[in-house]
Amino acid sequence: MSIKYMPKRIKVIGLMSGTSLDGVDAAIIETDGERILSFGPARTLEYSDAERTVLSESMAAAVNWNFTGPPPNIFSRAEALIDATHRRAVAGLMEASGLGKDDIDLVGYHGQTVLHRGATPKRKGESLQIGSGEGLAAATGLPVVFDFRSADVAAGGQGAPLAPIYHKALCDYSGLTGRIAVVNIGGVSNVTLINGDAPLIAGDCGPGNGPLDSWVKAKSGKDYDAGGALSLSGKVDFDLIACWLTAPFFMRPLPRSADRYEFDVLGDLAGISTEDGAATLAGFTAQAIARDMANFDPQTVIICGGGRHNRAIIYMLQSHCGGNVVSADTLGWDGDALEAQAFAYMAARTLCGLPLSFPGTTGTPEPMGGGVLASPK
């Protein structure tokens, strides 16, 4: 990578819109591209129902498109929405924090994933994030790093997950030692396995909140299972989960990656009560995560992402894991802002010419840089 700046203390805004489609997370950190030096403020700009509908429809259209032929027309509408909401998120965070343009050195803009196909032994991966880094740079007057996944995918990597290097930096910042598993439960779940200076191991585990959110929406009209209340009141169908876990995705070792809609199992729940379906989907998430941690035998399991609020998933993970299962928030980490912080950190690493992904995290043949720098006009 040609971008190489001497590391220094820089203040970076990170932006993340996950496949759960709850909103845009914006967070500020100070870093030199290697160490976390301090945490700044964070906030979430929630999507309206109308905005969420557009994004949901674009993701559904992407599944049918599947990287074949002209992109669906709705992508341009969705990208305009993504760019506009992220501009508002940056402006809102800066205004709420009393910061001006001169106080921020860089922005990390992930954009919105509309479709991700992880690499397999038989095919190369493909991943599409919508959102214009150049447009955000022009609108904010700030340099923006975007397109974090393309270089990894082009080199034969999975393109995901990218947060493991930030998870390691967080553990170093907090002085954590031993065998640590950092689990992010968003639309998809992923895990980072950390053991001192040993090479990082990571990958997507399987479903996160995605199938459960879709089930709850279809059955109750609500966006998600708040606190895991529905899941806790139902009965888990373990035979059904065992069947789901025989899918080809689960036969592949880490590192591997998935799209939210890769675990479309709702058709198998016909005739099952809302509560039992929710419990079974929560159990599916927990078991998929637990099986990827089994051989590592973590001493500490740290849960981040929206799924950490689902008590059913957490209780099930505790029953499957011998280690201590804790929420990221108990360590002083901001569990809601962590993904946005991660892309702030990775933007700084891009500026410094440092790698974002590794053979054990995405399957690239060697440590890989990534990201594209857009300068304000």
Short mmCIF file of C-alpha atoms in Angstrom, two decimals:
data_model
loop_
_atom_site.label_atom_id
_atom_site.label_comp_id
_atom_site.label_asym_id
_atom_site.label_seq_id
_atom_site.Cartn_x
_atom_site.Cartn_y
_atom_site.Cartn_z
CA MET A 1 0.00 0.00 0.00
CA SER A 2 1.36 3.40 -0.95
CA ILE A 3 -0.26 5.32 1.91
CA LYS A 4 2.29 5.47 4.75
CA TYR A 5 2.21 8.18 7.36
CA MET A 6 4.40 8.20 10.46
CA PRO A 7 2.22 7.07 13.38
CA LYS A 8 1.05 9.88 15.63
CA ARG A 9 -1.86 10.62 17.90
CA ILE A 10 -4.82 11.24 15.60
CA LYS A 11 -8.52 11.67 16.33
CA VAL A 12 -10.72 9.54 14.07
CA ILE A 13 -14.47 9.20 13.58
CA GLY A 14 -15.59 5.66 12.76
CA LEU A 15 -18.93 4.86 11.14
CA MET A 16 -20.77 1.56 10.97
CA SER A 17 -24.17 0.46 9.68
CA GLY A 18 -24.65 -3.26 10.27
CA THR A 19 -26.92 -5.79 8.63
CA SER A 20 -29.32 -5.58 11.57
CA LEU A 21 -30.31 -2.19 10.08
CA ASP A 22 -30.91 -0.52 13.43
CA GLY A 23 -29.03 2.64 12.52
CA VAL A 24 -25.67 4.34 11.98
CA ASP A 25 -23.17 4.08 14.83
CA ALA A 26 -20.62 6.89 15.00
CA ALA A 27 -17.72 6.94 17.46
CA ILE A 28 -14.45 8.79 18.04
CA ILE A 29 -11.18 7.28 19.19
CA GLU A 30 -7.61 8.54 19.42
CA THR A 31 -4.97 6.15 18.11
CA ASP A 32 -1.58 5.93 16.45
CA GLY A 33 -2.74 3.04 14.26
CA GLU A 34 -1.38 0.45 16.68
CA ARG A 35 -2.47 1.44 20.17
CA ILE A 36 -5.79 2.76 21.41
CA LEU A 37 -4.88 5.98 23.16
CA SER A 38 -8.30 7.19 24.29
CA PHE A 39 -12.00 6.83 23.62
CA GLY A 40 -14.16 9.74 22.59
CA PRO A 41 -17.93 10.18 22.44
CA ALA A 42 -20.28 7.97 20.45
CA ARG A 43 -23.88 8.09 19.34
CA THR A 44 -26.35 6.14 17.19
CA LEU A 45 -28.58 7.66 14.54
CA GLU A 46 -31.50 5.27 14.24
CA TYR A 47 -33.07 4.57 10.88
CA SER A 48 -36.69 5.51 10.38
CA ASP A 49 -39.11 2.76 9.40
CA ALA A 50 -39.13 4.11 5.84
CA GLU A 51 -35.32 4.12 5.65
CA ARG A 52 -35.12 0.60 7.08
CA THR A 53 -37.63 -0.57 4.47
CA VAL A 54 -35.52 0.78 1.62
CA LEU A 55 -32.39 -0.91 2.98
CA SER A 56 -34.21 -4.20 3.59
CA GLU A 57 -35.55 -4.16 0.04
CA SER A 58 -32.08 -3.44 -1.34
CA MET A 59 -30.64 -6.40 0.56
CA ALA A 60 -33.44 -8.67 -0.67
CA ALA A 61 -32.82 -7.48 -4.23
CA ALA A 62 -29.11 -8.16 -3.76
CA VAL A 63 -29.79 -11.80 -2.87
CA ASN A 64 -31.70 -12.26 -6.13
CA TRP A 65 -29.03 -10.36 -8.09
CA ASN A 66 -26.17 -12.41 -6.58
CA PHE A 67 -23.42 -10.44 -8.38
CA THR A 68 -24.82 -11.43 -11.79
CA GLY A 69 -25.87 -8.89 -14.40
CA PRO A 70 -26.64 -5.20 -13.89
CA PRO A 71 -27.03 -4.13 -10.23
CA PRO A 72 -30.65 -3.56 -9.14
CA ASN A 73 -31.89 0.01 -9.52
CA ILE A 74 -32.73 0.18 -5.82
CA PHE A 75 -28.99 0.19 -5.02
CA SER A 76 -28.65 3.82 -6.15
CA ARG A 77 -31.58 4.85 -3.96
CA ALA A 78 -30.17 2.93 -1.01
CA GLU A 79 -26.70 4.43 -1.50
CA ALA A 80 -28.12 7.95 -1.51
CA LEU A 81 -29.89 7.13 1.76
CA ILE A 82 -26.72 5.64 3.27
CA ASP A 83 -24.63 8.66 2.31
CA ALA A 84 -27.21 11.10 3.68
CA THR A 85 -27.63 9.31 7.02
CA HIS A 86 -23.88 9.03 7.50
CA ARG A 87 -23.43 12.74 6.80
CA ARG A 88 -26.05 13.44 9.45
CA ALA A 89 -24.36 11.03 11.86
CA VAL A 90 -21.00 12.79 11.48
CA ALA A 91 -22.57 16.24 11.87
CA GLY A 92 -24.62 15.15 14.86
CA LEU A 93 -21.67 13.57 16.66
CA MET A 94 -19.48 16.61 16.12
CA GLU A 95 -22.19 19.04 17.20
CA ALA A 96 -23.04 17.01 20.32
CA SER A 97 -19.34 16.80 21.19
CA GLY A 98 -18.60 20.47 20.55
CA LEU A 99 -16.01 19.56 17.93
CA GLY A 100 -15.17 21.36 14.73
CA LYS A 101 -13.61 20.16 11.50
CA ASP A 102 -10.15 21.10 12.75
CA ASP A 103 -10.57 18.74 15.73
CA ILE A 104 -10.94 15.61 13.54
CA ASP A 105 -8.10 14.13 11.48
CA LEU A 106 -9.83 11.30 9.64
CA VAL A 107 -13.10 9.40 9.09
CA GLY A 108 -13.48 5.63 8.65
CA TYR A 109 -16.58 4.92 6.53
CA HIS A 110 -17.62 1.27 6.28
CA GLY A 111 -20.81 1.86 4.27
CA GLN A 112 -23.65 -0.66 4.16
CA THR A 113 -23.12 -4.29 3.18
CA VAL A 114 -25.93 -5.34 0.86
CA LEU A 115 -24.49 -8.73 -0.09
CA HIS A 116 -21.53 -10.80 1.01
CA ARG A 117 -20.47 -14.16 -0.40
CA GLY A 118 -17.51 -15.61 1.48
CA ALA A 119 -14.80 -17.47 -0.40
CA THR A 120 -15.01 -21.27 -0.45
CA PRO A 121 -12.55 -23.87 -1.77
CA LYS A 122 -14.57 -23.82 -5.01
CA ARG A 123 -15.14 -20.11 -5.58
CA LYS A 124 -13.70 -16.70 -4.83
CA GLY A 125 -15.60 -14.44 -2.46
CA GLU A 126 -17.54 -11.32 -3.41
CA SER A 127 -18.68 -8.47 -1.18
CA LEU A 128 -20.52 -5.22 -1.86
CA GLN A 129 -20.70 -2.23 0.46
CA ILE A 130 -22.64 0.78 -0.80
CA GLY A 131 -21.72 4.33 0.19
CA SER A 132 -19.53 6.94 -1.46
CA GLY A 133 -16.34 7.74 0.43
CA GLU A 134 -15.55 10.53 -2.00
CA GLY A 135 -19.00 12.02 -1.44
CA LEU A 136 -18.63 11.93 2.34
CA ALA A 137 -15.18 13.53 2.13
CA ALA A 138 -16.55 16.34 -0.04
CA ALA A 139 -19.55 16.89 2.24
CA THR A 140 -17.61 16.91 5.52
CA GLY A 141 -14.36 18.49 4.36
CA LEU A 142 -12.51 15.62 6.05
CA PRO A 143 -10.32 12.84 4.61
CA VAL A 144 -12.25 9.56 4.52
CA VAL A 145 -11.01 5.97 4.35
CA PHE A 146 -13.58 3.58 2.85
CA ASP A 147 -13.85 0.30 0.88
CA PHE A 148 -12.15 -1.76 3.57
CA ARG A 149 -12.95 -5.23 2.19
CA SER A 150 -12.18 -5.24 -1.55
CA ALA A 151 -8.40 -5.73 -1.33
CA ASP A 152 -8.80 -8.70 1.01
CA VAL A 153 -11.40 -10.36 -1.23
CA ALA A 154 -9.30 -9.73 -4.36
CA ALA A 155 -6.36 -11.49 -2.67
CA GLY A 156 -8.49 -14.57 -2.00
CA GLY A 157 -9.54 -13.69 1.55
CA GLN A 158 -13.00 -13.80 3.06
CA GLY A 159 -13.25 -10.02 3.39
CA ALA A 160 -14.67 -10.54 6.88
CA PRO A 161 -14.47 -10.27 9.78
CA LEU A 162 -12.20 -7.22 9.89
CA ALA A 163 -12.60 -6.21 13.54
CA PRO A 164 -10.23 -8.87 15.06
CA ILE A 165 -7.19 -6.57 14.99
CA TYR A 166 -9.23 -4.01 16.92
CA HIS A 167 -10.39 -6.67 19.38
CA LYS A 168 -6.72 -7.44 20.05
CA ALA A 169 -5.99 -3.74 20.56
CA LEU A 170 -8.90 -3.52 23.02
CA CYS A 171 -7.59 -6.47 25.03
CA ASP A 172 -4.13 -4.89 25.11
CA TYR A 173 -5.64 -1.55 26.21
CA SER A 174 -7.49 -3.30 29.05
CA GLY A 175 -4.49 -5.41 30.08
CA LEU A 176 -6.35 -8.68 29.50
CA THR A 177 -4.33 -11.90 29.34
CA GLY A 178 -4.96 -15.60 28.78
CA ARG A 179 -7.17 -17.24 26.19
CA ILE A 180 -9.84 -14.70 25.24
CA ALA A 181 -12.74 -15.02 22.82
CA VAL A 182 -14.37 -11.78 21.66
CA VAL A 183 -17.78 -12.54 20.20
CA ASN A 184 -19.73 -9.99 18.16
CA ILE A 185 -23.42 -10.79 17.71
CA GLY A 186 -24.91 -8.61 14.98
CA GLY A 187 -26.89 -9.80 11.96
CA VAL A 188 -24.21 -12.51 11.74
CA SER A 189 -22.09 -13.69 14.67
CA ASN A 190 -18.31 -13.76 14.59
CA VAL A 191 -15.53 -14.62 17.01
CA THR A 192 -11.94 -13.51 17.53
CA LEU A 193 -9.69 -15.94 19.42
CA ILE A 194 -6.81 -14.18 21.18
CA ASN A 195 -3.97 -15.86 23.05
CA GLY A 196 -1.18 -13.40 23.82
CA ASP A 197 1.06 -12.79 20.82
CA ALA A 198 -0.04 -15.94 18.99
CA PRO A 199 -1.52 -15.34 15.52
CA LEU A 200 -5.13 -14.22 15.64
CA ILE A 201 -7.83 -16.72 14.68
CA ALA A 202 -11.25 -15.43 13.69
CA GLY A 203 -14.27 -15.94 11.49
CA ASP A 204 -18.02 -15.81 11.21
CA CYS A 205 -19.68 -18.43 13.40
CA GLY A 206 -23.13 -18.45 11.81
CA PRO A 207 -26.36 -16.60 12.50
CA GLY A 208 -26.45 -13.67 14.87
CA ASN A 209 -29.62 -11.70 15.43
CA GLY A 210 -30.61 -11.86 11.75
CA PRO A 211 -32.93 -14.90 11.59
CA LEU A 212 -34.39 -14.15 15.03
CA ASP A 213 -35.13 -10.54 14.06
CA SER A 214 -36.82 -11.70 10.86
CA TRP A 215 -38.91 -14.25 12.79
CA VAL A 216 -40.03 -11.74 15.41
CA LYS A 217 -40.85 -9.17 12.73
CA ALA A 218 -42.96 -11.67 10.80
CA LYS A 219 -44.79 -12.94 13.87
CA SER A 220 -45.24 -9.83 15.98
CA GLY A 221 -44.39 -6.81 13.84
CA LYS A 222 -41.63 -5.86 16.30
CA ASP A 223 -38.09 -5.31 15.03
CA TYR A 224 -36.37 -7.65 17.49
CA ASP A 225 -36.79 -9.81 20.59
CA ALA A 226 -36.25 -7.17 23.27
CA GLY A 227 -34.11 -8.57 26.05
CA GLY A 228 -34.70 -12.09 24.73
CA ALA A 229 -38.14 -12.18 26.40
CA LEU A 230 -39.77 -14.26 23.65
CA SER A 231 -36.81 -16.62 23.41
CA LEU A 232 -36.77 -17.16 27.16
CA SER A 233 -40.45 -18.08 27.19
CA GLY A 234 -40.17 -20.75 24.48
CA LYS A 235 -38.85 -24.30 24.15
CA VAL A 236 -35.77 -25.07 22.06
CA ASP A 237 -36.04 -27.69 19.29
CA PHE A 238 -32.56 -29.21 19.58
CA ASP A 239 -33.16 -31.70 16.77
CA LEU A 240 -33.88 -28.87 14.36
CA ILE A 241 -30.71 -27.03 15.41
CA ALA A 242 -28.66 -30.19 14.94
CA CYS A 243 -30.04 -30.44 11.41
CA TRP A 244 -29.24 -26.78 10.65
CA LEU A 245 -25.68 -27.24 11.88
CA THR A 246 -25.02 -29.84 9.15
CA ALA A 247 -25.17 -27.13 6.45
CA PRO A 248 -21.99 -26.85 4.32
CA PHE A 249 -21.06 -23.52 5.93
CA PHE A 250 -20.51 -25.20 9.29
CA MET A 251 -18.32 -27.90 7.78
CA ARG A 252 -15.69 -25.34 6.80
CA PRO A 253 -13.06 -24.40 9.41
CA LEU A 254 -12.22 -20.88 10.51
CA PRO A 255 -11.60 -18.45 8.94
CA ARG A 256 -14.88 -18.27 7.03
CA SER A 257 -17.51 -15.60 6.45
CA ALA A 258 -21.22 -15.40 5.76
CA ASP A 259 -24.04 -13.14 4.68
CA ARG A 260 -26.98 -12.48 7.02
CA TYR A 261 -29.36 -14.25 4.62
CA GLU A 262 -27.14 -17.34 4.32
CA PHE A 263 -29.04 -18.83 7.28
CA ASP A 264 -32.56 -18.72 5.86
CA VAL A 265 -34.16 -21.37 8.06
CA LEU A 266 -37.50 -19.77 8.85
CA GLY A 267 -39.30 -22.11 6.47
CA ASP A 268 -38.42 -25.00 8.80
CA LEU A 269 -40.37 -23.34 11.63
CA ALA A 270 -43.83 -23.70 10.05
CA GLY A 271 -46.37 -24.68 12.69
CA ILE A 272 -44.09 -23.75 15.59
CA SER A 273 -45.24 -21.15 18.12
CA THR A 274 -43.69 -17.70 18.09
CA GLU A 275 -42.00 -18.35 21.43
CA ASP A 276 -40.63 -21.79 20.50
CA GLY A 277 -39.38 -20.47 17.17
CA ALA A 278 -37.59 -17.60 18.93
CA ALA A 279 -36.04 -19.96 21.49
CA THR A 280 -34.86 -22.31 18.75
CA LEU A 281 -33.29 -19.50 16.73
CA ALA A 282 -31.56 -18.12 19.83
CA GLY A 283 -30.26 -21.63 20.50
CA PHE A 284 -29.03 -21.88 16.91
CA THR A 285 -27.00 -18.70 17.38
CA ALA A 286 -25.56 -19.84 20.72
CA GLN A 287 -24.62 -23.33 19.54
CA ALA A 288 -23.00 -22.04 16.35
CA ILE A 289 -20.81 -19.70 18.41
CA ALA A 290 -19.99 -22.34 21.04
CA ARG A 291 -18.82 -24.91 18.51
CA ASP A 292 -16.24 -22.49 17.07
CA MET A 293 -14.81 -21.83 20.54
CA ALA A 294 -14.78 -25.45 21.73
CA ASN A 295 -11.23 -26.41 20.75
CA PHE A 296 -9.84 -23.06 21.88
CA ASP A 297 -11.31 -23.49 25.39
CA PRO A 298 -11.40 -19.76 26.23
CA GLN A 299 -10.92 -18.58 29.79
CA THR A 300 -12.91 -15.40 29.09
CA VAL A 301 -15.70 -14.86 26.56
CA ILE A 302 -16.52 -11.20 25.86
CA ILE A 303 -19.84 -10.48 24.13
CA CYS A 304 -20.38 -7.33 22.06
CA GLY A 305 -22.93 -6.24 19.49
CA GLY A 306 -26.70 -6.00 19.85
CA GLY A 307 -26.99 -9.69 20.73
CA ARG A 308 -25.40 -9.08 24.11
CA HIS A 309 -28.78 -7.71 25.24
CA ASN A 310 -30.57 -10.99 24.43
CA ARG A 311 -30.53 -12.83 27.74
CA ALA A 312 -31.59 -16.11 26.15
CA ILE A 313 -28.53 -16.17 23.87
CA ILE A 314 -26.24 -15.22 26.77
CA TYR A 315 -27.69 -17.87 29.10
CA MET A 316 -27.33 -20.52 26.41
CA LEU A 317 -23.73 -19.47 25.73
CA GLN A 318 -22.96 -19.67 29.44
CA SER A 319 -24.30 -23.23 29.51
CA HIS A 320 -22.13 -24.23 26.53
CA CYS A 321 -18.91 -22.43 27.54
CA GLY A 322 -16.74 -23.36 30.45
CA GLY A 323 -15.21 -19.87 30.40
CA ASN A 324 -16.43 -16.69 32.03
CA VAL A 325 -19.02 -15.04 29.74
CA VAL A 326 -19.18 -11.27 30.20
CA SER A 327 -20.64 -8.30 28.37
CA ALA A 328 -18.14 -5.93 26.77
CA ASP A 329 -19.63 -3.14 28.88
CA THR A 330 -18.43 -4.73 32.13
CA LEU A 331 -14.85 -4.14 30.93
CA GLY A 332 -15.47 -0.46 30.25
CA TRP A 333 -15.83 -1.06 26.51
CA ASP A 334 -18.74 0.58 24.70
CA GLY A 335 -20.58 -2.45 23.36
CA ASP A 336 -22.82 -0.35 21.11
CA ALA A 337 -20.00 1.69 19.57
CA LEU A 338 -17.37 -1.01 19.26
CA GLU A 339 -17.84 -1.73 15.55
CA ALA A 340 -17.74 1.98 14.68
CA GLN A 341 -14.61 2.35 16.79
CA ALA A 342 -13.09 -0.59 14.93
CA PHE A 343 -13.43 1.18 11.58
CA ALA A 344 -11.95 4.34 13.04
CA TYR A 345 -8.98 2.25 14.15
CA MET A 346 -8.70 0.54 10.77
CA ALA A 347 -8.84 3.88 8.97
CA ALA A 348 -5.82 4.98 11.00
CA ARG A 349 -4.04 1.72 10.17
CA THR A 350 -4.73 2.33 6.49
CA LEU A 351 -3.15 5.77 6.81
CA CYS A 352 -0.08 4.17 8.42
CA GLY A 353 0.19 1.38 5.83
CA LEU A 354 -0.53 -1.31 8.47
CA PRO A 355 -2.41 -4.56 7.77
CA LEU A 356 -6.10 -4.99 8.55
CA SER A 357 -6.51 -8.72 7.95
CA PHE A 358 -4.38 -11.81 8.41
CA PRO A 359 -4.18 -15.45 7.31
CA GLY A 360 -5.92 -16.58 10.49
CA THR A 361 -8.71 -13.99 10.36
CA THR A 362 -9.79 -13.88 6.71
CA GLY A 363 -7.63 -16.52 5.04
CA THR A 364 -5.44 -14.15 3.04
CA PRO A 365 -2.06 -15.63 2.05
CA GLU A 366 -0.28 -12.89 4.02
CA PRO A 367 -1.18 -9.87 6.20
CA MET A 368 -3.23 -7.51 4.04
CA GLY A 369 -3.77 -3.78 4.02
CA GLY A 370 -7.04 -2.34 2.83
CA GLY A 371 -9.09 0.77 2.54
CA VAL A 372 -9.07 3.62 0.04
CA LEU A 373 -8.33 7.23 1.03
CA ALA A 374 -10.60 9.96 -0.31
CA SER A 375 -9.38 13.51 0.24
CA PRO A 376 -11.78 16.45 0.50
CA LYS A 377 -11.87 18.60 -2.62
#
